[in-house]
Amino acid sequence: MKKMASVILTLLSTSLFAACGNQVETTNSSDASSEPNQIEVVATFYPMYEFTKAVVGEEGQVDLLIPAGNEPHEYEPSAQDMTKISDADAFVFNSQALEKWASNGLDSVNQDKTKVIEAAKGITLSESDANSEEAGELDPHVWLDPVLAQKEVQTIEEGLAEKFPDKSETFKKNADAYIEKLSDLDEEYQAAFKDAKQRSFVTQHAAFGYLAKEYDLKQEAISGISPEEEPSAARLAELKSFVESNDIKIIYFEENATSKVAETLADETGVQTEVLSPIEGITQEDMDDGVTYISIMKDNLKSLAKIIK
Ligand code: ZN
């Protein structure tokens, strides 16, 4: 009899607790699984991480899924990564054209628990015009266009607001403040290329197609949409004659990918090399030094503006 009473008491207190918990949730958070005020979001690679952090602000924590120093084109998530995504309140990735595993790899994720946000959703992706075997593949590099980046931030904000309606005002305020920075960045790019006569540039991989289109520039890429792809001998010969006949003075390469071909082409044509980052694999050191998407985009602008000098 005594035992029975204690069971009833336990049941009672449990349901009391549950009632209490529910009350807390309705005032502070719509999500029952996390702590009342802190949300947990996982984002795939650096720009997605920074955009999401800007929107979330003080409301929670954002984790970078793809380890610093890796690039997202070839990345395959581990079982541990999938657990991380499943445990999170929301998951942000760029697009199915980049994180290809996110199209069917997410079947194991309970999307009632984890809100899945595809940041590039709503942006019409262009087909690659790369003169390569990747021709016709969709170009995922929208984050490198300061205007399309604003759309991505908005999509992240809307997705998070759907999951956490009681935080939507804060997300909106945070997103607007960050979009303001992107809009300033856009103005800097516009001003730099407004009267440029030289509008062509040669890059290592075809990451700057949207940026080029935005500012009426022309990208000529050594390899295709994925940095791994090697150009053919015929393509290299074509590039060589492009550099020579278009008065190209600089060939852009990336610090963290295979830059050998870009260097060879620069050597053979006698032009300089400069770094242009696709912001795909930011290093831990850079992150610790306070390097951001905005700061790299400004460095890219300084570097790219040299084509007109
Ligand atoms: Zn890329």
PDB file of C-alpha atoms and ligand atoms in Angstrom:
ATOM      1  CA  MET A   1       0.000   0.000   0.000  1.00  0.00           C
ATOM      2  CA  LYS A   2       2.845   2.325   0.926  1.00  0.00           C
ATOM      3  CA  LYS A   3       4.571   1.448  -2.353  1.00  0.00           C
ATOM      4  CA  MET A   4       1.410   2.234  -4.295  1.00  0.00           C
ATOM      5  CA  ALA A   5       1.195   5.654  -2.653  1.00  0.00           C
ATOM      6  CA  SER A   6       4.746   6.475  -3.593  1.00  0.00           C
ATOM      7  CA  VAL A   7       4.117   5.434  -7.208  1.00  0.00           C
ATOM      8  CA  ILE A   8       1.080   7.705  -7.337  1.00  0.00           C
ATOM      9  CA  LEU A   9       3.090  10.496  -5.795  1.00  0.00           C
ATOM     10  CA  THR A  10       5.841  10.011  -8.376  1.00  0.00           C
ATOM     11  CA  LEU A  11       3.307  10.010 -11.190  1.00  0.00           C
ATOM     12  CA  LEU A  12       1.716  13.123  -9.792  1.00  0.00           C
ATOM     13  CA  SER A  13       4.950  15.008  -9.453  1.00  0.00           C
ATOM     14  CA  THR A  14       6.046  13.917 -12.932  1.00  0.00           C
ATOM     15  CA  SER A  15       2.875  15.259 -14.471  1.00  0.00           C
ATOM     16  CA  LEU A  16       3.218  18.403 -12.400  1.00  0.00           C
ATOM     17  CA  PHE A  17       6.701  18.836 -13.758  1.00  0.00           C
ATOM     18  CA  ALA A  18       5.479  18.209 -17.266  1.00  0.00           C
ATOM     19  CA  ALA A  19       2.739  20.796 -16.852  1.00  0.00           C
ATOM     20  CA  CYS A  20       5.298  23.231 -15.529  1.00  0.00           C
ATOM     21  CA  GLY A  21       7.584  22.489 -18.408  1.00  0.00           C
ATOM     22  CA  ASN A  22       4.824  23.074 -20.913  1.00  0.00           C
ATOM     23  CA  GLN A  23       4.063  26.418 -19.415  1.00  0.00           C
ATOM     24  CA  VAL A  24       7.681  27.478 -19.677  1.00  0.00           C
ATOM     25  CA  GLU A  25       7.733  26.378 -23.307  1.00  0.00           C
ATOM     26  CA  THR A  26       4.681  28.327 -24.343  1.00  0.00           C
ATOM     27  CA  THR A  27       6.153  31.532 -22.984  1.00  0.00           C
ATOM     28  CA  ASN A  28       9.751  31.031 -24.059  1.00  0.00           C
ATOM     29  CA  SER A  29      10.121  28.511 -26.828  1.00  0.00           C
ATOM     30  CA  SER A  30       8.044  26.450 -29.183  1.00  0.00           C
ATOM     31  CA  ASP A  31      10.547  23.655 -29.152  1.00  0.00           C
ATOM     32  CA  ALA A  32      10.055  21.016 -26.500  1.00  0.00           C
ATOM     33  CA  SER A  33      13.339  19.203 -26.942  1.00  0.00           C
ATOM     34  CA  SER A  34      15.887  21.886 -26.124  1.00  0.00           C
ATOM     35  CA  GLU A  35      16.443  24.121 -23.154  1.00  0.00           C
ATOM     36  CA  PRO A  36      13.832  26.846 -22.909  1.00  0.00           C
ATOM     37  CA  ASN A  37      15.908  29.589 -24.517  1.00  0.00           C
ATOM     38  CA  GLN A  38      18.846  28.075 -26.316  1.00  0.00           C
ATOM     39  CA  ILE A  39      18.413  26.638 -29.766  1.00  0.00           C
ATOM     40  CA  GLU A  40      20.946  24.387 -31.492  1.00  0.00           C
ATOM     41  CA  VAL A  41      21.621  24.800 -35.183  1.00  0.00           C
ATOM     42  CA  VAL A  42      24.075  22.944 -37.404  1.00  0.00           C
ATOM     43  CA  ALA A  43      25.349  24.586 -40.611  1.00  0.00           C
ATOM     44  CA  THR A  44      27.423  22.841 -43.288  1.00  0.00           C
ATOM     45  CA  PHE A  45      30.323  25.124 -44.329  1.00  0.00           C
ATOM     46  CA  TYR A  46      31.682  28.551 -43.396  1.00  0.00           C
ATOM     47  CA  PRO A  47      29.370  31.079 -45.135  1.00  0.00           C
ATOM     48  CA  MET A  48      26.288  29.058 -44.083  1.00  0.00           C
ATOM     49  CA  TYR A  49      27.688  29.073 -40.537  1.00  0.00           C
ATOM     50  CA  GLU A  50      28.299  32.830 -40.511  1.00  0.00           C
ATOM     51  CA  PHE A  51      24.913  33.683 -42.102  1.00  0.00           C
ATOM     52  CA  THR A  52      23.113  31.444 -39.584  1.00  0.00           C
ATOM     53  CA  LYS A  53      25.070  32.801 -36.616  1.00  0.00           C
ATOM     54  CA  ALA A  54      24.172  36.326 -37.691  1.00  0.00           C
ATOM     55  CA  VAL A  55      20.453  35.428 -37.649  1.00  0.00           C
ATOM     56  CA  VAL A  56      20.502  33.341 -34.441  1.00  0.00           C
ATOM     57  CA  GLY A  57      22.538  35.890 -32.474  1.00  0.00           C
ATOM     58  CA  GLU A  58      22.224  35.353 -28.722  1.00  0.00           C
ATOM     59  CA  GLU A  59      19.289  32.965 -29.085  1.00  0.00           C
ATOM     60  CA  GLY A  60      21.351  29.829 -29.420  1.00  0.00           C
ATOM     61  CA  GLN A  61      24.388  28.032 -30.686  1.00  0.00           C
ATOM     62  CA  VAL A  62      25.492  27.324 -34.252  1.00  0.00           C
ATOM     63  CA  ASP A  63      27.914  24.497 -35.035  1.00  0.00           C
ATOM     64  CA  LEU A  64      29.987  24.139 -38.181  1.00  0.00           C
ATOM     65  CA  LEU A  65      29.476  20.623 -39.590  1.00  0.00           C
ATOM     66  CA  ILE A  66      32.252  20.365 -42.183  1.00  0.00           C
ATOM     67  CA  PRO A  67      35.532  20.753 -40.290  1.00  0.00           C
ATOM     68  CA  ALA A  68      37.564  23.898 -40.981  1.00  0.00           C
ATOM     69  CA  GLY A  69      40.023  23.335 -43.827  1.00  0.00           C
ATOM     70  CA  ASN A  70      37.725  20.992 -45.791  1.00  0.00           C
ATOM     71  CA  GLU A  71      35.785  22.085 -48.835  1.00  0.00           C
ATOM     72  CA  PRO A  72      32.139  21.180 -49.320  1.00  0.00           C
ATOM     73  CA  HIS A  73      32.171  19.900 -52.938  1.00  0.00           C
ATOM     74  CA  GLU A  74      33.635  16.499 -52.139  1.00  0.00           C
ATOM     75  CA  TYR A  75      32.616  16.219 -48.495  1.00  0.00           C
ATOM     76  CA  GLU A  76      30.712  13.113 -47.405  1.00  0.00           C
ATOM     77  CA  PRO A  77      29.071  13.272 -43.965  1.00  0.00           C
ATOM     78  CA  SER A  78      30.003  10.658 -41.375  1.00  0.00           C
ATOM     79  CA  ALA A  79      27.507   8.729 -39.220  1.00  0.00           C
ATOM     80  CA  GLN A  80      28.507  11.105 -36.425  1.00  0.00           C
ATOM     81  CA  ASP A  81      27.627  14.093 -38.613  1.00  0.00           C
ATOM     82  CA  MET A  82      24.184  12.616 -39.264  1.00  0.00           C
ATOM     83  CA  THR A  83      23.667  12.209 -35.510  1.00  0.00           C
ATOM     84  CA  LYS A  84      24.691  15.827 -34.996  1.00  0.00           C
ATOM     85  CA  ILE A  85      22.097  16.914 -37.576  1.00  0.00           C
ATOM     86  CA  SER A  86      19.405  14.684 -36.040  1.00  0.00           C
ATOM     87  CA  ASP A  87      20.076  16.125 -32.579  1.00  0.00           C
ATOM     88  CA  ALA A  88      19.879  19.744 -33.741  1.00  0.00           C
ATOM     89  CA  ASP A  89      16.768  21.944 -33.815  1.00  0.00           C
ATOM     90  CA  ALA A  90      17.644  23.148 -37.295  1.00  0.00           C
ATOM     91  CA  PHE A  91      20.079  22.267 -40.074  1.00  0.00           C
ATOM     92  CA  VAL A  92      21.246  24.793 -42.674  1.00  0.00           C
ATOM     93  CA  PHE A  93      22.940  23.888 -45.958  1.00  0.00           C
ATOM     94  CA  ASN A  94      23.537  25.822 -49.181  1.00  0.00           C
ATOM     95  CA  SER A  95      21.918  23.727 -51.881  1.00  0.00           C
ATOM     96  CA  GLN A  96      21.392  20.276 -53.246  1.00  0.00           C
ATOM     97  CA  ALA A  97      23.740  21.279 -56.052  1.00  0.00           C
ATOM     98  CA  LEU A  98      26.613  21.522 -53.542  1.00  0.00           C
ATOM     99  CA  GLU A  99      25.911  19.316 -50.520  1.00  0.00           C
ATOM    100  CA  LYS A 100      24.521  16.609 -52.820  1.00  0.00           C
ATOM    101  CA  TRP A 101      24.158  14.161 -49.928  1.00  0.00           C
ATOM    102  CA  ALA A 102      21.546  16.458 -48.382  1.00  0.00           C
ATOM    103  CA  SER A 103      18.965  15.542 -51.049  1.00  0.00           C
ATOM    104  CA  ASN A 104      18.408  11.937 -49.983  1.00  0.00           C
ATOM    105  CA  GLY A 105      20.916  11.604 -47.157  1.00  0.00           C
ATOM    106  CA  LEU A 106      18.467  13.382 -44.899  1.00  0.00           C
ATOM    107  CA  ASP A 107      15.891  10.575 -45.019  1.00  0.00           C
ATOM    108  CA  SER A 108      17.204   9.404 -41.650  1.00  0.00           C
ATOM    109  CA  VAL A 109      16.576  12.820 -40.091  1.00  0.00           C
ATOM    110  CA  ASN A 110      13.218  13.409 -38.382  1.00  0.00           C
ATOM    111  CA  GLN A 111      12.265  16.691 -40.015  1.00  0.00           C
ATOM    112  CA  ASP A 112       9.507  17.337 -37.465  1.00  0.00           C
ATOM    113  CA  LYS A 113      12.288  17.716 -34.923  1.00  0.00           C
ATOM    114  CA  THR A 114      15.078  19.117 -37.083  1.00  0.00           C
ATOM    115  CA  LYS A 115      14.000  21.960 -39.352  1.00  0.00           C
ATOM    116  CA  VAL A 116      15.931  21.552 -42.615  1.00  0.00           C
ATOM    117  CA  ILE A 117      16.750  24.842 -44.343  1.00  0.00           C
ATOM    118  CA  GLU A 118      18.168  24.985 -47.874  1.00  0.00           C
ATOM    119  CA  ALA A 119      19.536  28.544 -47.996  1.00  0.00           C
ATOM    120  CA  ALA A 120      19.639  28.773 -51.805  1.00  0.00           C
ATOM    121  CA  LYS A 121      16.024  27.636 -52.150  1.00  0.00           C
ATOM    122  CA  GLY A 122      14.116  30.203 -54.164  1.00  0.00           C
ATOM    123  CA  ILE A 123      17.199  31.247 -56.131  1.00  0.00           C
ATOM    124  CA  THR A 124      17.192  29.956 -59.695  1.00  0.00           C
ATOM    125  CA  LEU A 125      20.549  28.261 -60.132  1.00  0.00           C
ATOM    126  CA  SER A 126      22.341  28.677 -63.450  1.00  0.00           C
ATOM    127  CA  GLU A 127      23.672  25.806 -65.442  1.00  0.00           C
ATOM    128  CA  SER A 128      27.423  25.708 -65.595  1.00  0.00           C
ATOM    129  CA  ASP A 129      28.770  27.218 -68.774  1.00  0.00           C
ATOM    130  CA  ALA A 130      32.104  25.645 -67.977  1.00  0.00           C
ATOM    131  CA  ASN A 131      33.644  24.249 -71.088  1.00  0.00           C
ATOM    132  CA  SER A 132      34.053  20.857 -69.483  1.00  0.00           C
ATOM    133  CA  GLU A 133      32.430  17.574 -68.579  1.00  0.00           C
ATOM    134  CA  GLU A 134      30.530  19.467 -65.887  1.00  0.00           C
ATOM    135  CA  ALA A 135      28.662  21.535 -68.475  1.00  0.00           C
ATOM    136  CA  GLY A 136      24.957  21.508 -67.654  1.00  0.00           C
ATOM    137  CA  GLU A 137      25.497  20.894 -63.951  1.00  0.00           C
ATOM    138  CA  LEU A 138      23.892  23.454 -61.642  1.00  0.00           C
ATOM    139  CA  ASP A 139      26.227  26.093 -60.214  1.00  0.00           C
ATOM    140  CA  PRO A 140      25.840  26.271 -56.407  1.00  0.00           C
ATOM    141  CA  HIS A 141      28.154  29.274 -55.683  1.00  0.00           C
ATOM    142  CA  VAL A 142      25.409  31.827 -54.902  1.00  0.00           C
ATOM    143  CA  TRP A 143      26.995  32.879 -51.576  1.00  0.00           C
ATOM    144  CA  LEU A 144      29.771  34.668 -53.477  1.00  0.00           C
ATOM    145  CA  ASP A 145      27.309  37.208 -54.872  1.00  0.00           C
ATOM    146  CA  PRO A 146      26.591  39.821 -52.143  1.00  0.00           C
ATOM    147  CA  VAL A 147      23.042  40.243 -53.495  1.00  0.00           C
ATOM    148  CA  LEU A 148      22.157  36.538 -53.580  1.00  0.00           C
ATOM    149  CA  ALA A 149      23.832  36.158 -50.178  1.00  0.00           C
ATOM    150  CA  GLN A 150      21.167  38.526 -48.831  1.00  0.00           C
ATOM    151  CA  LYS A 151      18.490  36.169 -50.165  1.00  0.00           C
ATOM    152  CA  GLU A 152      20.159  33.244 -48.447  1.00  0.00           C
ATOM    153  CA  VAL A 153      20.178  35.106 -45.114  1.00  0.00           C
ATOM    154  CA  GLN A 154      16.482  35.859 -45.598  1.00  0.00           C
ATOM    155  CA  THR A 155      15.674  32.210 -46.332  1.00  0.00           C
ATOM    156  CA  ILE A 156      17.581  31.125 -43.217  1.00  0.00           C
ATOM    157  CA  GLU A 157      15.701  33.727 -41.187  1.00  0.00           C
ATOM    158  CA  GLU A 158      12.311  32.593 -42.511  1.00  0.00           C
ATOM    159  CA  GLY A 159      13.122  28.941 -41.848  1.00  0.00           C
ATOM    160  CA  LEU A 160      14.203  29.605 -38.281  1.00  0.00           C
ATOM    161  CA  ALA A 161      11.190  31.843 -37.660  1.00  0.00           C
ATOM    162  CA  GLU A 162       8.889  29.016 -38.795  1.00  0.00           C
ATOM    163  CA  LYS A 163      10.515  26.670 -36.306  1.00  0.00           C
ATOM    164  CA  PHE A 164      10.659  29.242 -33.484  1.00  0.00           C
ATOM    165  CA  PRO A 165       7.813  31.714 -34.073  1.00  0.00           C
ATOM    166  CA  ASP A 166       8.290  33.380 -30.690  1.00  0.00           C
ATOM    167  CA  LYS A 167      11.824  34.384 -31.678  1.00  0.00           C
ATOM    168  CA  SER A 168      10.887  35.625 -35.120  1.00  0.00           C
ATOM    169  CA  GLU A 169      11.176  39.318 -34.259  1.00  0.00           C
ATOM    170  CA  THR A 170      14.712  38.881 -32.959  1.00  0.00           C
ATOM    171  CA  PHE A 171      15.700  36.824 -36.008  1.00  0.00           C
ATOM    172  CA  LYS A 172      14.283  39.502 -38.287  1.00  0.00           C
ATOM    173  CA  LYS A 173      16.170  42.256 -36.479  1.00  0.00           C
ATOM    174  CA  ASN A 174      19.418  40.249 -36.564  1.00  0.00           C
ATOM    175  CA  ALA A 175      18.977  39.324 -40.242  1.00  0.00           C
ATOM    176  CA  ASP A 176      18.260  42.921 -41.221  1.00  0.00           C
ATOM    177  CA  ALA A 177      21.430  44.140 -39.476  1.00  0.00           C
ATOM    178  CA  TYR A 178      23.533  41.560 -41.337  1.00  0.00           C
ATOM    179  CA  ILE A 179      21.785  42.191 -44.673  1.00  0.00           C
ATOM    180  CA  GLU A 180      22.716  45.863 -44.225  1.00  0.00           C
ATOM    181  CA  LYS A 181      26.392  44.814 -44.163  1.00  0.00           C
ATOM    182  CA  LEU A 182      25.907  42.693 -47.300  1.00  0.00           C
ATOM    183  CA  SER A 183      24.215  45.603 -48.979  1.00  0.00           C
ATOM    184  CA  ASP A 184      27.209  47.865 -48.166  1.00  0.00           C
ATOM    185  CA  LEU A 185      29.453  45.165 -49.609  1.00  0.00           C
ATOM    186  CA  ASP A 186      27.352  45.116 -52.771  1.00  0.00           C
ATOM    187  CA  GLU A 187      27.745  48.894 -53.108  1.00  0.00           C
ATOM    188  CA  GLU A 188      31.525  48.588 -52.781  1.00  0.00           C
ATOM    189  CA  TYR A 189      31.587  45.992 -55.564  1.00  0.00           C
ATOM    190  CA  GLN A 190      29.306  48.097 -57.767  1.00  0.00           C
ATOM    191  CA  ALA A 191      31.478  51.187 -57.319  1.00  0.00           C
ATOM    192  CA  ALA A 192      34.690  49.287 -58.068  1.00  0.00           C
ATOM    193  CA  PHE A 193      33.566  47.937 -61.439  1.00  0.00           C
ATOM    194  CA  LYS A 194      31.240  50.716 -62.574  1.00  0.00           C
ATOM    195  CA  ASP A 195      33.514  52.137 -65.252  1.00  0.00           C
ATOM    196  CA  ALA A 196      35.858  49.205 -65.745  1.00  0.00           C
ATOM    197  CA  LYS A 197      37.024  48.582 -69.291  1.00  0.00           C
ATOM    198  CA  GLN A 198      38.640  45.253 -68.496  1.00  0.00           C
ATOM    199  CA  ARG A 199      35.805  43.002 -67.319  1.00  0.00           C
ATOM    200  CA  SER A 200      37.309  39.523 -67.836  1.00  0.00           C
ATOM    201  CA  PHE A 201      39.108  37.522 -65.203  1.00  0.00           C
ATOM    202  CA  VAL A 202      40.615  34.037 -65.066  1.00  0.00           C
ATOM    203  CA  THR A 203      39.982  31.895 -61.961  1.00  0.00           C
ATOM    204  CA  GLN A 204      41.050  28.508 -60.768  1.00  0.00           C
ATOM    205  CA  HIS A 205      37.578  26.981 -60.417  1.00  0.00           C
ATOM    206  CA  ALA A 206      34.258  28.289 -61.658  1.00  0.00           C
ATOM    207  CA  ALA A 207      33.091  29.697 -58.301  1.00  0.00           C
ATOM    208  CA  PHE A 208      32.477  33.303 -59.324  1.00  0.00           C
ATOM    209  CA  GLY A 209      29.803  33.002 -62.006  1.00  0.00           C
ATOM    210  CA  TYR A 210      27.037  34.712 -59.982  1.00  0.00           C
ATOM    211  CA  LEU A 211      29.392  37.422 -58.759  1.00  0.00           C
ATOM    212  CA  ALA A 212      30.535  38.038 -62.330  1.00  0.00           C
ATOM    213  CA  LYS A 213      26.954  38.265 -63.562  1.00  0.00           C
ATOM    214  CA  GLU A 214      26.005  40.672 -60.761  1.00  0.00           C
ATOM    215  CA  TYR A 215      28.745  43.168 -61.689  1.00  0.00           C
ATOM    216  CA  ASP A 216      28.751  42.585 -65.416  1.00  0.00           C
ATOM    217  CA  LEU A 217      32.121  40.810 -65.374  1.00  0.00           C
ATOM    218  CA  LYS A 218      33.202  37.720 -67.268  1.00  0.00           C
ATOM    219  CA  GLN A 219      34.647  34.710 -65.517  1.00  0.00           C
ATOM    220  CA  GLU A 220      36.921  32.351 -67.408  1.00  0.00           C
ATOM    221  CA  ALA A 221      37.634  29.311 -65.217  1.00  0.00           C
ATOM    222  CA  ILE A 222      40.505  26.864 -65.488  1.00  0.00           C
ATOM    223  CA  SER A 223      38.586  23.982 -63.936  1.00  0.00           C
ATOM    224  CA  GLY A 224      34.847  23.511 -63.657  1.00  0.00           C
ATOM    225  CA  ILE A 225      32.328  23.977 -60.877  1.00  0.00           C
ATOM    226  CA  SER A 226      34.179  21.493 -58.681  1.00  0.00           C
ATOM    227  CA  PRO A 227      37.803  22.374 -57.841  1.00  0.00           C
ATOM    228  CA  GLU A 228      38.866  18.745 -58.264  1.00  0.00           C
ATOM    229  CA  GLU A 229      38.276  18.686 -61.977  1.00  0.00           C
ATOM    230  CA  GLU A 230      41.437  18.964 -64.081  1.00  0.00           C
ATOM    231  CA  PRO A 231      41.339  20.883 -67.369  1.00  0.00           C
ATOM    232  CA  SER A 232      42.236  19.105 -70.584  1.00  0.00           C
ATOM    233  CA  ALA A 233      45.269  20.061 -72.674  1.00  0.00           C
ATOM    234  CA  ALA A 234      42.929  21.569 -75.264  1.00  0.00           C
ATOM    235  CA  ARG A 235      41.237  23.679 -72.586  1.00  0.00           C
ATOM    236  CA  LEU A 236      44.619  24.915 -71.347  1.00  0.00           C
ATOM    237  CA  ALA A 237      45.643  25.937 -74.839  1.00  0.00           C
ATOM    238  CA  GLU A 238      42.339  27.788 -75.193  1.00  0.00           C
ATOM    239  CA  LEU A 239      42.913  29.567 -71.869  1.00  0.00           C
ATOM    240  CA  LYS A 240      46.411  30.525 -72.908  1.00  0.00           C
ATOM    241  CA  SER A 241      45.160  32.201 -76.032  1.00  0.00           C
ATOM    242  CA  PHE A 242      42.313  33.811 -74.022  1.00  0.00           C
ATOM    243  CA  VAL A 243      44.856  35.342 -71.604  1.00  0.00           C
ATOM    244  CA  GLU A 244      46.968  36.627 -74.467  1.00  0.00           C
ATOM    245  CA  SER A 245      44.240  38.021 -76.660  1.00  0.00           C
ATOM    246  CA  ASN A 246      42.275  39.659 -73.798  1.00  0.00           C
ATOM    247  CA  ASP A 247      45.200  41.440 -72.189  1.00  0.00           C
ATOM    248  CA  ILE A 248      44.770  39.481 -68.943  1.00  0.00           C
ATOM    249  CA  LYS A 249      47.358  40.566 -66.353  1.00  0.00           C
ATOM    250  CA  ILE A 250      46.415  38.342 -63.405  1.00  0.00           C
ATOM    251  CA  ILE A 251      45.363  34.733 -62.898  1.00  0.00           C
ATOM    252  CA  TYR A 252      43.431  34.048 -59.701  1.00  0.00           C
ATOM    253  CA  PHE A 253      44.049  30.992 -57.612  1.00  0.00           C
ATOM    254  CA  GLU A 254      42.835  29.611 -54.287  1.00  0.00           C
ATOM    255  CA  GLU A 255      45.103  29.062 -51.331  1.00  0.00           C
ATOM    256  CA  ASN A 256      43.588  25.801 -50.190  1.00  0.00           C
ATOM    257  CA  ALA A 257      42.935  23.910 -53.408  1.00  0.00           C
ATOM    258  CA  THR A 258      45.285  22.562 -56.033  1.00  0.00           C
ATOM    259  CA  SER A 259      46.686  25.729 -57.553  1.00  0.00           C
ATOM    260  CA  LYS A 260      49.338  24.095 -59.733  1.00  0.00           C
ATOM    261  CA  VAL A 261      47.480  24.510 -63.013  1.00  0.00           C
ATOM    262  CA  ALA A 262      46.803  28.202 -62.313  1.00  0.00           C
ATOM    263  CA  GLU A 263      50.489  28.731 -61.551  1.00  0.00           C
ATOM    264  CA  THR A 264      51.582  26.891 -64.691  1.00  0.00           C
ATOM    265  CA  LEU A 265      49.223  28.939 -66.833  1.00  0.00           C
ATOM    266  CA  ALA A 266      50.515  32.161 -65.236  1.00  0.00           C
ATOM    267  CA  ASP A 267      54.103  31.059 -65.835  1.00  0.00           C
ATOM    268  CA  GLU A 268      53.483  30.190 -69.467  1.00  0.00           C
ATOM    269  CA  THR A 269      51.691  33.433 -70.204  1.00  0.00           C
ATOM    270  CA  GLY A 270      53.969  35.577 -68.061  1.00  0.00           C
ATOM    271  CA  VAL A 271      51.220  37.091 -65.877  1.00  0.00           C
ATOM    272  CA  GLN A 272      50.910  37.583 -62.111  1.00  0.00           C
ATOM    273  CA  THR A 273      48.890  35.445 -59.717  1.00  0.00           C
ATOM    274  CA  GLU A 274      46.574  36.677 -56.963  1.00  0.00           C
ATOM    275  CA  VAL A 275      44.350  34.938 -54.425  1.00  0.00           C
ATOM    276  CA  LEU A 276      40.579  34.923 -54.878  1.00  0.00           C
ATOM    277  CA  SER A 277      38.826  32.895 -52.206  1.00  0.00           C
ATOM    278  CA  PRO A 278      35.604  30.958 -52.886  1.00  0.00           C
ATOM    279  CA  ILE A 279      35.175  30.852 -49.066  1.00  0.00           C
ATOM    280  CA  GLU A 280      34.674  27.111 -49.135  1.00  0.00           C
ATOM    281  CA  GLY A 281      37.358  25.945 -46.751  1.00  0.00           C
ATOM    282  CA  ILE A 282      38.265  28.632 -44.244  1.00  0.00           C
ATOM    283  CA  THR A 283      41.001  27.422 -41.856  1.00  0.00           C
ATOM    284  CA  GLN A 284      40.725  27.215 -38.083  1.00  0.00           C
ATOM    285  CA  GLU A 285      43.599  29.707 -37.847  1.00  0.00           C
ATOM    286  CA  ASP A 286      41.646  32.226 -39.936  1.00  0.00           C
ATOM    287  CA  MET A 287      38.560  31.682 -37.801  1.00  0.00           C
ATOM    288  CA  ASP A 288      40.596  32.245 -34.625  1.00  0.00           C
ATOM    289  CA  ASP A 289      42.064  35.414 -36.167  1.00  0.00           C
ATOM    290  CA  GLY A 290      38.561  36.812 -36.647  1.00  0.00           C
ATOM    291  CA  VAL A 291      38.448  36.403 -40.434  1.00  0.00           C
ATOM    292  CA  THR A 292      34.828  36.593 -41.624  1.00  0.00           C
ATOM    293  CA  TYR A 293      32.832  36.164 -44.822  1.00  0.00           C
ATOM    294  CA  ILE A 294      32.613  39.951 -45.077  1.00  0.00           C
ATOM    295  CA  SER A 295      36.367  40.441 -44.554  1.00  0.00           C
ATOM    296  CA  ILE A 296      37.246  37.797 -47.183  1.00  0.00           C
ATOM    297  CA  MET A 297      34.759  39.332 -49.636  1.00  0.00           C
ATOM    298  CA  LYS A 298      36.519  42.691 -49.116  1.00  0.00           C
ATOM    299  CA  ASP A 299      39.919  41.054 -49.702  1.00  0.00           C
ATOM    300  CA  ASN A 300      38.472  39.418 -52.832  1.00  0.00           C
ATOM    301  CA  LEU A 301      37.305  42.825 -54.038  1.00  0.00           C
ATOM    302  CA  LYS A 302      40.771  44.369 -53.529  1.00  0.00           C
ATOM    303  CA  SER A 303      42.271  41.459 -55.415  1.00  0.00           C
ATOM    304  CA  LEU A 304      39.685  41.404 -58.222  1.00  0.00           C
ATOM    305  CA  ALA A 305      39.729  45.183 -58.684  1.00  0.00           C
ATOM    306  CA  LYS A 306      43.330  44.806 -59.891  1.00  0.00           C
ATOM    307  CA  ILE A 307      42.025  43.581 -63.278  1.00  0.00           C
ATOM    308  CA  ILE A 308      41.051  47.142 -64.132  1.00  0.00           C
ATOM    309  CA  LYS A 309      44.412  48.686 -63.177  1.00  0.00           C
TER     310      LYS A 309
HETATM  311 ZN    ZN B   1      33.288  25.663 -55.539  1.00  0.00          ZN
END
